[in-house]
Coordinates of C-alpha atoms and ligand atoms in Angstrom, one line a residue:
Chain A
M1487 CA 122.0 28.4 13.5
Y1488 CA 125.4 26.5 14.4
E1489 CA 125.7 27.4 18.0
C1490 CA 129.0 27.7 19.6
P1491 CA 129.5 25.0 22.1
N1492 CA 131.1 27.4 24.5
C1493 CA 129.0 30.6 24.4
A1494 CA 125.9 29.5 22.2
A1495 CA 126.3 32.5 19.7
N1496 CA 126.1 31.7 16.0
M1497 CA 129.2 30.4 14.5
K1498 CA 130.3 31.3 10.8
F1499 CA 132.7 30.0 8.5
H1500 CA 135.7 31.9 8.6
I1501 CA 137.8 32.2 5.4
G1502 CA 141.2 32.8 6.8
K1503 CA 140.8 29.7 9.2
Q1504 CA 138.8 27.5 6.7
M1505 CA 136.8 26.6 10.0
L1506 CA 133.6 27.5 11.6
F1507 CA 134.6 30.5 13.9
C1508 CA 132.6 32.1 17.0
E1509 CA 133.8 35.8 16.9
A1510 CA 132.2 36.1 20.7
C1511 CA 134.7 33.6 22.2
D1512 CA 137.3 32.9 19.6
T1513 CA 136.5 29.2 19.2
S1514 CA 137.1 27.4 15.9
M1515 CA 135.5 24.2 15.0
D1516 CA 135.2 21.8 12.1
P1517 CA 132.5 22.3 9.9
Y1518 CA 131.7 18.8 9.8
A1519 CA 131.4 18.7 13.5
F1520 CA 127.7 19.8 13.0
Q1521 CA 127.1 17.1 10.7
K1522 CA 124.7 14.3 12.0
K1523 CA 126.2 11.1 11.4
E1524 CA 123.1 9.9 9.6
D1525 CA 123.0 13.0 7.6
A1526 CA 126.3 12.3 5.9
K1527 CA 125.1 10.2 3.1
E1528 CA 121.4 9.9 3.5
M1529 CA 120.2 13.8 3.3
K1530 CA 119.1 14.7 -0.1
Y1531 CA 117.8 18.0 1.2
F1532 CA 118.7 20.6 3.8
E1533 CA 116.3 23.3 5.3
T1534 CA 117.3 26.9 5.0
T1535 CA 115.9 30.4 4.3
V1536 CA 115.6 31.7 0.8
F1537 CA 115.0 35.2 0.0
I1538 CA 113.3 36.1 -3.1
C1539 CA 113.4 39.4 -4.7
P1540 CA 109.8 40.8 -5.5
Q1541 CA 111.4 42.7 -8.6
C1542 CA 113.4 40.0 -10.5
G1543 CA 112.2 36.6 -9.0
G1544 CA 116.0 35.9 -8.2
E1545 CA 116.5 33.6 -5.0
L1546 CA 119.3 33.7 -2.8
I1547 CA 119.7 31.2 0.3
A1548 CA 121.0 32.9 3.6
D1549 CA 120.6 32.4 7.4
D1550 CA 121.1 36.0 7.8
D1551 CA 118.8 38.9 7.9
T1552 CA 120.9 41.3 6.2
A1553 CA 120.1 39.4 3.1
A1554 CA 116.9 41.0 2.9
T1555 CA 117.8 44.6 2.3
F1556 CA 118.9 44.4 -1.4
C1557 CA 118.8 42.0 -4.3
S1558 CA 122.3 40.9 -5.9
Y1559 CA 120.8 39.7 -9.1
C1560 CA 119.0 43.2 -10.2
G1561 CA 120.9 45.6 -7.8
G1562 CA 117.4 46.8 -6.5
S1563 CA 117.2 48.2 -2.9
T1564 CA 114.0 46.6 -1.9
I1565 CA 112.9 44.5 1.0
L1566 CA 113.2 40.8 0.0
D1567 CA 110.5 38.2 1.1
S1568 CA 111.8 35.3 2.7
R1569 CA 110.5 31.7 3.4
I1570 CA 111.9 28.4 5.0
S1571 CA 112.6 26.1 2.0
R1572 CA 114.0 22.7 1.6
E1573 CA 117.0 22.9 -1.0
K1574 CA 118.7 20.2 -2.6
M1575 CA 122.0 19.2 -1.1
P1576 CA 124.9 19.7 -3.3
R1577 CA 127.5 17.0 -3.3
Y1578 CA 130.6 19.1 -3.1
I1579 CA 131.7 22.7 -2.2
I1580 CA 135.0 24.7 -2.6
P1581 CA 134.9 26.8 0.3
F1582 CA 135.8 30.5 -0.1
Q1583 CA 139.5 31.2 -0.2
K1584 CA 139.4 34.9 -0.9
D1585 CA 137.9 37.3 1.4
K1586 CA 136.1 40.5 0.9
E1587 CA 139.4 42.6 1.1
D1588 CA 140.9 40.5 -1.7
C1589 CA 138.0 40.8 -3.5
K1590 CA 137.7 44.8 -3.2
K1591 CA 141.4 44.9 -4.1
A1592 CA 140.9 43.0 -7.3
Y1593 CA 137.8 45.1 -8.1
R1594 CA 140.1 48.4 -7.5
R1595 CA 142.7 46.9 -9.7
M1596 CA 140.2 46.1 -12.7
L1597 CA 139.1 49.6 -12.6
R1598 CA 142.1 51.5 -12.2
Y1599 CA 142.6 51.8 -15.9
A1600 CA 138.7 52.1 -16.5
Y1601 CA 138.7 55.8 -16.2
F1602 CA 135.5 55.7 -18.6
V1603 CA 133.2 54.0 -16.2
P1604 CA 130.4 55.7 -14.4
K1605 CA 131.6 57.1 -11.1
E1606 CA 129.0 55.2 -9.2
L1607 CA 131.0 51.9 -10.0
K1608 CA 133.7 53.1 -8.0
D1609 CA 131.6 54.2 -5.1
P1610 CA 132.9 52.7 -2.0
E1611 CA 129.2 52.1 -0.7
Q1612 CA 128.6 50.4 -3.8
I1613 CA 131.7 48.0 -3.5
E1614 CA 130.6 47.3 0.0
R1615 CA 127.8 45.3 -1.9
F1616 CA 130.0 42.5 -2.8
R1617 CA 128.4 39.4 -1.6
P1618 CA 130.0 35.9 -1.0
I1619 CA 127.6 33.6 -3.1
Y1620 CA 128.1 30.0 -3.7
M1621 CA 127.1 29.4 -7.2
P1622 CA 125.9 25.9 -8.2
F1623 CA 127.6 24.2 -11.0
W1624 CA 127.3 20.8 -12.5
L1625 CA 130.5 18.7 -12.3
Y1626 CA 130.7 16.0 -15.1
S1627 CA 132.9 13.0 -15.4
L1628 CA 132.8 11.1 -18.6
K1629 CA 134.2 7.6 -19.2
Y1630 CA 134.7 5.4 -22.4
S1631 CA 136.0 1.8 -21.9
G1632 CA 135.8 -0.5 -24.9
A1633 CA 136.5 -1.3 -28.4
L1634 CA 138.4 1.3 -30.4
E1635 CA 137.5 0.9 -34.1
L1636 CA 139.9 2.5 -36.5
K1637 CA 138.5 2.4 -40.1
D1638 CA 140.1 3.1 -43.5
P1639 CA 137.1 4.5 -45.6
N1640 CA 138.2 1.7 -48.2
I1641 CA 140.4 -1.0 -47.2
Y1642 CA 141.6 -1.8 -43.5
H1643 CA 139.7 -2.2 -40.4
R1644 CA 141.3 -2.3 -37.0
K1645 CA 139.8 -3.3 -33.7
E1646 CA 141.6 -2.5 -30.3
R1647 CA 140.7 -1.5 -26.8
L1648 CA 140.5 2.1 -25.4
F1649 CA 140.0 3.4 -22.0
A1650 CA 139.6 7.2 -21.5
A1651 CA 138.4 9.2 -18.6
Y1652 CA 137.7 12.9 -18.6
R1653 CA 136.9 14.1 -15.3
G1654 CA 136.2 17.6 -13.9
F1655 CA 134.1 19.3 -16.3
F1656 CA 132.0 22.1 -14.7
Y1657 CA 129.2 24.3 -15.9
D1658 CA 127.2 27.1 -14.7
A1659 CA 124.1 25.6 -13.1
S1660 CA 122.4 29.1 -12.2
A1661 CA 120.3 31.0 -14.5
A1662 CA 120.9 34.1 -12.7
F1663 CA 124.8 33.7 -13.3
S1664 CA 125.3 34.5 -17.1
D1665 CA 127.9 32.3 -18.8
D1666 CA 130.1 35.1 -20.1
L1667 CA 130.7 36.0 -16.7
A1668 CA 131.4 32.7 -15.5
N1669 CA 133.7 32.1 -18.3
G1670 CA 135.5 35.5 -17.4
I1671 CA 136.4 34.1 -14.0
W1672 CA 137.3 30.7 -15.4
P1673 CA 138.9 28.4 -14.2
F1674 CA 138.0 26.6 -10.8
H1675 CA 139.8 23.8 -9.6
P1676 CA 137.3 21.3 -8.7
E1677 CA 139.9 18.7 -7.2
Q1678 CA 140.2 21.0 -4.2
K1679 CA 136.5 20.3 -3.6
K1680 CA 135.2 19.2 -0.2
A1681 CA 132.1 17.1 0.6
F1682 CA 129.4 19.5 1.3
T1683 CA 127.8 19.9 4.7
P1684 CA 125.4 23.0 5.3
S1685 CA 127.4 24.5 8.0
F1686 CA 129.8 25.9 5.2
L1687 CA 127.1 28.0 4.3
S1688 CA 127.0 29.7 7.6
G1689 CA 127.6 33.8 7.2
F1690 CA 127.4 33.2 3.2
Y1691 CA 125.0 33.3 0.7
A1692 CA 124.1 30.6 -2.0
D1693 CA 122.2 30.4 -5.4
V1694 CA 119.4 28.2 -5.8
G1695 CA 120.6 26.0 -8.7
D1696 CA 117.8 25.7 -11.3
V1697 CA 119.6 24.4 -14.6
D1698 CA 118.7 20.9 -15.8
K1699 CA 121.4 18.6 -15.0
D1700 CA 122.0 17.0 -18.4
L1701 CA 122.0 20.6 -20.3
Y1702 CA 125.8 20.6 -20.8
V1703 CA 126.4 16.8 -21.2
E1704 CA 126.6 16.9 -25.0
E1705 CA 129.2 19.8 -25.1
A1706 CA 131.4 17.8 -22.5
R1707 CA 131.0 14.7 -24.5
E1708 CA 132.0 16.7 -27.8
L1709 CA 135.2 17.9 -26.3
A1710 CA 136.1 14.5 -25.1
I1711 CA 135.6 12.9 -28.4
E1712 CA 137.4 15.5 -30.1
D1713 CA 140.5 15.2 -27.6
T1714 CA 140.4 11.5 -28.2
L1715 CA 140.3 11.6 -32.0
E1716 CA 143.2 14.2 -31.6
R1717 CA 145.3 11.8 -29.6
I1718 CA 144.6 9.1 -32.1
R1719 CA 145.8 11.1 -35.1
K1720 CA 148.9 12.1 -33.3
E1721 CA 149.9 8.5 -32.4
P1722 CA 151.9 7.3 -35.5
H1723 CA 151.1 3.8 -34.4
Y1724 CA 147.5 4.4 -35.4
F1725 CA 148.0 6.6 -38.0
R1726 CA 150.4 6.2 -40.9
D1727 CA 150.5 7.8 -44.3
S1728 CA 149.8 5.7 -47.2
S1729 CA 152.0 7.8 -49.6
T1730 CA 155.1 6.3 -47.7
G1731 CA 153.9 2.8 -48.2
T1732 CA 152.4 2.6 -44.8
W1733 CA 148.8 2.3 -43.9
K1734 CA 146.2 4.9 -42.7
L1735 CA 143.3 4.4 -40.5
L1736 CA 140.7 6.7 -39.6
P1737 CA 139.0 6.5 -36.3
E1738 CA 135.0 6.7 -36.6
K1739 CA 133.6 9.4 -34.4
E1740 CA 130.5 7.6 -33.6
A1741 CA 132.5 4.5 -32.4
I1742 CA 133.5 6.1 -29.4
D1743 CA 130.3 6.7 -27.2
F1744 CA 131.5 8.4 -23.8
K1745 CA 129.2 7.6 -20.9
L1746 CA 128.6 9.9 -18.0
E1747 CA 130.5 8.5 -15.4
A1748 CA 129.2 10.9 -12.6
I1749 CA 127.0 14.2 -12.4
D1750 CA 127.5 16.1 -9.1
R1751 CA 125.8 19.3 -8.1
V1752 CA 128.8 21.3 -6.8
M1753 CA 129.0 24.8 -5.2
F1754 CA 131.6 27.2 -6.2
P1755 CA 132.4 30.3 -4.3
V1756 CA 131.8 33.7 -6.3
W1757 CA 132.0 37.3 -5.0
F1758 CA 128.9 38.8 -6.7
L1759 CA 128.1 42.5 -7.2
A1760 CA 125.3 44.2 -9.2
W1761 CA 124.9 47.8 -10.4
R1762 CA 121.6 49.0 -11.5
K1763 CA 121.0 51.7 -13.9
K1764 CA 117.2 52.3 -14.8
D1765 CA 116.1 49.1 -16.4
R1766 CA 119.6 47.7 -17.1
V1767 CA 122.0 46.0 -14.7
A1768 CA 125.8 45.4 -14.7
Y1769 CA 127.8 42.8 -12.7
A1770 CA 131.1 42.3 -11.4
V1771 CA 132.2 38.8 -10.1
V1772 CA 135.3 37.6 -8.5
N1773 CA 136.4 34.1 -8.3
G1774 CA 136.4 33.0 -4.7
Q1775 CA 139.1 30.4 -5.2
T1776 CA 141.5 32.1 -7.3
G1777 CA 140.7 35.8 -7.0
K1778 CA 140.2 36.3 -10.6
I1779 CA 137.7 39.0 -11.6
A1780 CA 135.5 39.9 -14.6
G1781 CA 133.0 42.7 -15.0
D1782 CA 130.6 44.8 -17.0
M1783 CA 132.2 48.0 -17.7
P1784 CA 129.7 50.6 -19.5
I1785 CA 130.8 53.7 -20.6
D1786 CA 129.9 57.2 -19.1
V1787 CA 129.5 59.2 -22.3
R1788 CA 130.7 62.4 -20.5
K1789 CA 133.9 60.9 -19.4
Y1790 CA 134.4 59.4 -22.8
L1791 CA 134.1 62.7 -24.6
L1792 CA 136.1 64.5 -21.9
S1793 CA 139.0 61.9 -22.3
S1794 CA 138.8 62.1 -26.3
W1795 CA 139.1 65.8 -26.0
L1796 CA 142.1 65.8 -24.0
G1797 CA 143.6 62.9 -26.0
A1798 CA 142.9 65.0 -29.1
I1799 CA 145.2 67.9 -28.1
P1800 CA 148.4 66.2 -28.6
V1801 CA 147.1 64.6 -31.7
F1802 CA 146.1 68.2 -33.0
L1803 CA 149.4 69.6 -32.1
L1804 CA 151.1 66.9 -33.9
L1805 CA 148.9 67.3 -37.0
Y1806 CA 149.2 71.2 -36.9
S1807 CA 153.1 71.2 -36.9
Y1808 CA 154.1 68.5 -39.0
W1809 CA 151.2 67.7 -41.5
N1810 CA 151.2 69.8 -44.7
M1811 CA 147.8 69.0 -45.5
S1812 CA 146.4 69.0 -49.2
P1813 CA 142.6 68.9 -49.6
G1814 CA 143.0 65.6 -51.3
A1815 CA 145.0 64.1 -48.3
L1816 CA 142.3 65.3 -46.0
L1817 CA 139.6 63.5 -47.9
A1818 CA 141.7 60.5 -48.0
V1819 CA 142.3 60.5 -44.2
S1820 CA 138.8 60.9 -43.4
A1821 CA 138.0 58.2 -45.6
L1822 CA 140.5 56.0 -43.8
L1823 CA 139.1 56.8 -40.5
S1824 CA 135.7 55.7 -41.8
F1825 CA 137.0 52.5 -42.7
V1826 CA 138.6 51.9 -39.1
C1827 CA 135.2 52.9 -37.8
S1828 CA 133.5 50.5 -40.0
V1829 CA 135.8 47.7 -39.0
V1830 CA 135.0 48.3 -35.3
S1831 CA 131.2 48.6 -35.7
N1832 CA 131.3 45.3 -37.6
I1833 CA 133.1 43.6 -34.9
Q1834 CA 130.9 44.9 -32.3
L1835 CA 127.9 43.8 -34.1
S1836 CA 128.9 40.2 -34.0
Y1837 CA 129.1 40.6 -30.2
L1838 CA 125.9 42.1 -29.9
I1839 CA 124.1 39.3 -31.9
I1840 CA 125.7 36.7 -29.5
R1841 CA 124.5 38.8 -26.7
D1842 CA 121.1 39.5 -28.2
N1843 CA 120.5 35.9 -28.9
R1844 CA 122.3 34.6 -25.9
E1845 CA 123.1 31.5 -28.0
K1846 CA 125.8 30.6 -25.7
D1847 CA 123.9 30.9 -22.4
K1848 CA 122.3 27.7 -22.5
G1849 CA 121.5 27.9 -18.7
F1850 CA 119.9 31.3 -19.1
M1851 CA 118.1 30.0 -22.2
S1852 CA 116.7 27.2 -20.6
K1853 CA 114.8 29.4 -17.9
Q1854 CA 113.2 31.9 -20.3
E1855 CA 109.5 31.3 -21.1
S1856 CA 109.9 31.4 -24.6
G1857 CA 113.2 29.5 -24.5
R1858 CA 115.0 32.5 -26.3
L1859 CA 115.7 35.9 -25.1
V1860 CA 115.6 38.4 -27.8
E1861 CA 116.1 42.0 -27.1
D1862 CA 115.5 43.0 -30.8
K1863 CA 112.8 41.0 -32.5
S1864 CA 114.2 41.7 -35.8
I1865 CA 117.1 39.3 -35.5
A1866 CA 115.0 36.5 -34.1
Y1867 CA 115.5 34.2 -36.9
R1868 CA 117.9 31.5 -38.1
I1869 CA 119.5 31.1 -41.8
P1870 CA 118.8 27.6 -42.9
T1871 CA 121.8 27.1 -45.3
K1872 CA 125.5 27.6 -45.8
L1873 CA 124.7 29.1 -49.2
L1874 CA 124.3 32.6 -47.8
G1875 CA 127.8 32.3 -46.3
V1876 CA 129.3 31.2 -49.6
I1877 CA 127.7 34.0 -51.5
L1878 CA 128.8 36.6 -49.0
L1879 CA 132.4 35.0 -49.3
A1880 CA 132.3 35.1 -53.0
V1881 CA 131.0 38.5 -53.5
S1882 CA 133.7 39.8 -50.9
I1883 CA 136.4 38.4 -53.3
I1884 CA 134.8 39.7 -56.5
W1885 CA 134.5 43.0 -55.1
I1886 CA 138.0 43.8 -55.2
P1887 CA 138.7 43.3 -58.9
A1888 CA 135.2 44.9 -59.8
L1889 CA 136.4 48.1 -58.0
A1890 CA 139.7 48.3 -59.5
F1891 CA 138.0 47.8 -62.9
L1892 CA 135.5 50.6 -61.9
G1893 CA 138.5 52.8 -60.8
Y1894 CA 140.4 52.1 -64.2
V1895 CA 137.0 52.9 -66.3
I1896 CA 136.7 56.0 -64.2
D1897 CA 140.2 57.0 -64.7
K1898 CA 140.1 56.3 -68.4
Y1899 CA 137.1 58.5 -69.2
T1900 CA 137.7 61.4 -66.9
G1901 CA 141.3 61.5 -67.8
V1902 CA 142.2 62.2 -64.1
G1903 CA 145.0 60.2 -62.6
D1904 CA 145.0 61.0 -58.9
L1905 CA 147.2 58.6 -57.2
L1906 CA 145.1 58.7 -54.0
A1907 CA 142.3 57.2 -55.9
L1908 CA 143.8 53.9 -56.4
P1909 CA 144.5 52.9 -52.8
L1910 CA 141.2 54.2 -51.7
V1911 CA 139.4 51.9 -54.3
L1912 CA 141.6 49.0 -52.9
L1913 CA 140.4 50.0 -49.5
L1914 CA 137.0 50.1 -50.3
G1915 CA 137.3 46.7 -51.9
L1916 CA 139.1 45.2 -49.1
E1917 CA 136.8 46.2 -46.5
T1918 CA 134.5 43.3 -46.5
P1919 CA 137.1 40.7 -46.6
A1920 CA 139.2 42.6 -44.0
I1921 CA 136.0 42.6 -41.6
L1922 CA 135.4 39.1 -42.4
F1923 CA 139.1 38.3 -41.6
L1924 CA 139.2 40.4 -38.4
C1925 CA 136.0 38.9 -37.2
R1926 CA 137.4 35.5 -37.7
V1927 CA 140.6 36.4 -35.4
S1928 CA 138.4 37.8 -32.8
D1929 CA 136.0 34.7 -32.9
Q1930 CA 139.0 32.3 -32.5
Y1931 CA 140.3 34.6 -29.5
L1932 CA 137.1 34.2 -27.9
N1933 CA 136.4 30.8 -28.7
H1934 CA 133.3 31.3 -30.8
R1935 CA 134.6 29.1 -33.3
K1936 CA 131.7 26.7 -33.6
L1937 CA 129.3 29.4 -34.0
S1938 CA 131.5 31.4 -36.4
L1939 CA 129.8 30.9 -39.9
R1940 CA 126.1 31.1 -38.6
I1941 CA 127.0 34.2 -36.8
R1942 CA 128.6 35.7 -39.9
M1943 CA 125.4 35.0 -41.7
E1944 CA 123.2 36.3 -39.1
Q1945 CA 125.7 39.4 -39.1
F1946 CA 124.8 39.8 -42.7
M1947 CA 121.2 39.4 -42.2
Y1948 CA 121.4 41.7 -39.1
G1949 CA 123.6 44.0 -41.1
R1950 CA 120.9 44.6 -43.4
R1951 CA 118.2 45.6 -40.8
K1952 CA 121.2 47.7 -39.2
L1953 CA 122.0 49.1 -42.5
P1954 CA 121.9 52.9 -41.2
Y1955 CA 124.3 51.7 -38.7
L1956 CA 126.8 50.1 -40.9
I1957 CA 126.4 52.1 -44.0
K1958 CA 127.2 55.4 -42.7
P1959 CA 131.0 55.1 -42.7
F1960 CA 130.6 53.0 -46.0
V1961 CA 129.0 56.1 -47.6
G1962 CA 131.6 58.4 -46.4
I1963 CA 134.4 56.1 -48.1
V1964 CA 132.2 56.0 -51.3
I1965 CA 132.0 59.9 -51.5
A1966 CA 135.6 60.1 -50.9
V1967 CA 136.5 57.6 -53.5
V1968 CA 134.2 59.2 -56.0
L1969 CA 135.6 62.8 -55.4
L1970 CA 139.2 61.6 -55.8
C1971 CA 138.4 59.9 -58.9
L1972 CA 136.5 62.9 -60.4
A1973 CA 139.2 65.1 -59.2
P1974 CA 137.3 68.5 -59.3
T1975 CA 139.2 71.7 -59.5
S1976 CA 137.8 73.6 -56.8
E1977 CA 138.9 72.7 -53.4
V1978 CA 135.7 73.4 -52.0
W1979 CA 134.6 69.9 -53.1
Y1980 CA 137.4 68.1 -51.1
Y1981 CA 136.6 69.9 -47.8
A1982 CA 132.8 69.3 -48.4
G1983 CA 133.5 65.8 -48.8
A1984 CA 135.9 65.3 -46.1
F1985 CA 133.4 67.1 -43.7
V1986 CA 130.6 64.8 -44.6
C1987 CA 132.6 61.8 -44.3
M1988 CA 133.8 63.0 -40.8
I1989 CA 130.4 63.9 -39.6
L1990 CA 129.3 60.2 -40.6
T1991 CA 132.2 58.8 -39.0
G1992 CA 131.2 60.7 -35.7
V1993 CA 127.7 59.5 -35.7
T1994 CA 128.8 56.0 -36.2
I1995 CA 131.0 56.4 -33.1
V1996 CA 128.0 57.6 -31.3
N1997 CA 126.3 54.4 -32.1
I1998 CA 129.1 52.3 -31.1
I1999 CA 129.0 54.0 -27.7
R2000 CA 125.5 53.1 -27.3
Y2001 CA 126.0 49.6 -28.4
H2002 CA 128.8 49.2 -26.1
N2003 CA 126.5 50.3 -23.3
L2004 CA 123.9 47.7 -24.5
L2005 CA 126.7 45.1 -24.4
T2006 CA 128.2 45.6 -21.1
T2007 CA 124.8 46.2 -19.3
R2008 CA 122.1 43.4 -19.1
K2009 CA 118.2 43.3 -19.0
L2010 CA 116.9 42.8 -15.5
P2011 CA 116.7 39.3 -15.2
Q2012 CA 113.2 37.8 -15.2
L2013 CA 113.8 34.5 -13.3
K2014 CA 111.3 31.9 -13.5
R2015 CA 112.4 29.4 -10.7
R2016 CA 111.5 26.1 -9.7
G2017 CA 111.5 25.0 -13.0
G2018 CA 114.8 22.8 -12.8
D2019 CA 115.4 19.1 -12.4
E2020 CA 113.6 18.1 -9.4
N2021 CA 115.1 14.5 -9.3
A2022 CA 118.8 15.8 -9.4
Chain B
M294 CA 141.3 78.1 -48.9
P295 CA 141.5 80.2 -45.7
E296 CA 143.9 78.9 -43.0
I297 CA 140.9 78.4 -40.8
T298 CA 139.5 75.7 -42.8
V299 CA 142.8 73.7 -42.5
V300 CA 143.1 74.2 -38.9
L301 CA 139.3 73.0 -38.6
G302 CA 140.1 70.0 -40.7
K303 CA 143.1 69.0 -38.9
A304 CA 141.1 69.5 -35.4
M305 CA 138.2 67.3 -36.6
V306 CA 140.7 64.4 -37.8
A307 CA 142.6 64.9 -34.3
F308 CA 139.2 64.5 -32.4
L309 CA 138.1 61.4 -34.4
V310 CA 141.4 59.6 -34.2
S311 CA 141.1 60.3 -30.4
L312 CA 137.7 59.1 -30.1
L313 CA 138.5 55.8 -32.1
L314 CA 141.6 55.3 -30.2
N315 CA 139.9 55.9 -26.9
Y316 CA 137.1 53.5 -28.0
I317 CA 139.5 50.6 -29.1
Y318 CA 141.3 50.9 -25.7
I319 CA 138.0 50.8 -23.9
A320 CA 136.7 47.7 -26.0
W321 CA 139.9 46.0 -25.1
V322 CA 140.0 46.7 -21.5
S323 CA 136.2 45.5 -21.0
R324 CA 136.5 42.5 -23.0
L325 CA 135.2 39.3 -21.5
R326 CA 137.2 36.4 -22.7
A327 CA 136.0 32.7 -22.6
P328 CA 138.5 29.7 -22.4
S329 CA 139.4 27.9 -25.3
D330 CA 138.8 24.2 -25.7
K331 CA 142.4 23.5 -25.1
E332 CA 142.4 25.5 -21.8
V333 CA 139.3 23.5 -20.9
L334 CA 140.9 20.3 -21.4
E335 CA 144.2 21.3 -19.4
N336 CA 142.1 21.9 -16.7
L337 CA 140.7 18.4 -16.4
Q338 CA 142.0 15.3 -15.1
I339 CA 142.4 13.1 -18.1
T340 CA 143.4 9.2 -18.2
W341 CA 143.8 7.7 -21.6
K342 CA 145.3 4.5 -22.7
A343 CA 144.8 2.6 -25.9
G344 CA 145.9 -0.6 -27.2
L345 CA 145.4 -2.5 -24.2
S346 CA 144.8 -5.8 -25.7
E347 CA 145.9 -7.5 -28.9
G348 CA 144.7 -5.5 -31.8
E349 CA 143.0 -7.0 -35.0
L350 CA 143.6 -5.8 -38.6
Y351 CA 141.8 -7.0 -41.5
H352 CA 140.2 -6.1 -44.7
C353 CA 136.7 -5.0 -44.6
Q354 CA 135.8 -6.0 -48.0
K355 CA 137.5 -9.4 -48.0
E356 CA 134.6 -11.1 -49.0
N357 CA 133.5 -9.2 -52.0
D358 CA 136.8 -8.3 -53.7
K359 CA 139.1 -10.6 -52.6
D360 CA 141.6 -10.6 -55.6
H361 CA 141.9 -6.8 -56.0
L362 CA 143.0 -5.8 -52.5
P363 CA 146.4 -4.4 -51.8
P364 CA 148.3 -6.5 -49.5
L365 CA 147.8 -5.6 -45.6
P366 CA 150.8 -3.8 -43.9
Q367 CA 153.5 -6.1 -43.1
P368 CA 153.2 -6.8 -39.3
Q369 CA 156.4 -7.5 -37.5
Q370 CA 155.6 -11.0 -37.2
P371 CA 153.1 -12.3 -39.9
E372 CA 151.3 -15.3 -38.9
K373 CA 150.0 -17.8 -41.5
H374 CA 146.4 -17.5 -41.1
N375 CA 144.0 -16.2 -43.6
K376 CA 143.2 -13.4 -41.0
K377 CA 146.4 -11.7 -40.1
R378 CA 146.9 -10.4 -36.9
I379 CA 149.6 -8.3 -35.4
N380 CA 150.6 -7.6 -31.9
L381 CA 150.1 -3.8 -30.8
H382 CA 152.4 -2.2 -28.4
V383 CA 151.0 -1.1 -25.1
V384 CA 150.7 2.6 -25.0
P385 CA 151.7 3.7 -21.7
V386 CA 149.1 5.5 -19.6
K387 CA 149.1 9.1 -20.2
T388 CA 147.7 11.5 -17.4
V389 CA 147.3 14.8 -18.1
K390 CA 147.8 17.0 -14.9
R391 CA 146.2 20.2 -14.3
V392 CA 148.5 23.2 -15.0
G393 CA 146.4 26.0 -14.0
N394 CA 147.7 28.5 -11.5
R395 CA 146.9 28.0 -8.1
L396 CA 146.7 31.1 -5.7
Ligands
ZN667 ZN1 131.5 31.2 21.2
ZN668 ZN1 116.0 41.2 -7.6

């Protein structure tokens, strides 16, 4: 309780005013006015009420009983337990700058073109459940001050001095807040932070941070070192080309050892919404500082089919009027569709692997009892060597000439020369490299760069287990190629082949939708709290 | 082949095309994007300066292989010691300011 000096009502933090505000008598007050002087530096803990969800174990700090009606982490409408708790005092806070109206607007904007989501997501009552939650983050500063050793592997050695400081790294410190959503509403601007005092939380919620404070230090350090090396490389003063008679010095990575200058617990503002469907949950989050939104968007299958039917009408009219279809062309087109489908399902598979393994979500991983969440046990292994990746690449390269040769042999001995056969053989041969290439592009776009090769390999292994899923469009292409090469005289063969090929494509699309919904919803969290770093 | 087969074939193609395009749109709309390393760096406050003091350049294998070494790159003002020194320029302080959008 932060009692109003005028009327003794409870004062709450007001986003528009950026002050504590009493609704009863219109009084505003500086949040720090409630800070006892001796508290300012000494206090490590503050006392508050924590609500605990009996279903998922999620914990939420709130001084308000309305917190007790539903859980923001699993979306369940259950009565939450509460207890008084001593919580670690964060060092800084970024107060909310976007209010609930901004947040709802952003949410509606996000869903405006998402005609395919279940209608419950657009339900006003559901949108009302957006909660302003302060999410704990770790804020790191790294510094290096010392010798800079530049070394040519053979000849020269050079010593200098370097001062480098990288300040303002932040990493999600809550296991309940998944990293991909945190990334989706990136960035926060930590330079706008304020010293924390508990009165900022009045009228708001806060997550209980529980991820170890050092968890992301290596990641930050690696980035700082990479950037430093990059700057040295760009500096002609340090790096000259030997071919032009000048010297060339290479910095040693190990020589630059960034030290932690500071680790601070900091609260960032996030509007948080959970939507529950059976044993899965989807989230929407809005950056309370910038208003940026990110959310899970599962597909309502009926809406998807309906919109596809509607979309098919103009396509059909176009084909009906302008396409003088030969049986061979129909077969070729259905093989092409299979190809597109197979590329899409391959790309999707790499996301599924990332999600299933939750490789990137260190915060979440560190709180799982086994240390690893795996939805499908069959993919829970690592591939130890790069060899497999190399073999895969080699096979995909040899694949093209091998198939071209096969096409040539078939052509020679059957004496058919259907011109469609050659492009199709090439298509089939190009499939694997095309998939690898597209995955690579999507990886770079999503910054999965570092995981890339291993994920490719896991995808390969996973692909073997998921063979029925991946092989269907492939089988369709093979049928089409074989038929076009054999060039039977009866048209029935072409129509039958095209039919089988398209059925297989359709089945694969159904699988794609199913996996999409697995990707855009999450397992109910099972949070094991109180495992964090108690000394932080 | 009767006309009906042709129409059915075209209808199936149209439906599959529509299903695929629809899904590609959905996948695009519902993607979650992570910031790249470059973006993360742009959001940091970085102070970076090197060459603060006089640098030192020498052969690493000087002791073992004295005779076969190429000459050291010629500094602007070579000194007549067995350990050659060059004066390095002071690189000005570079501070990367945050460029993220502020709303
Ligand atoms: Zn009052
Ligand atoms: Zn819950």
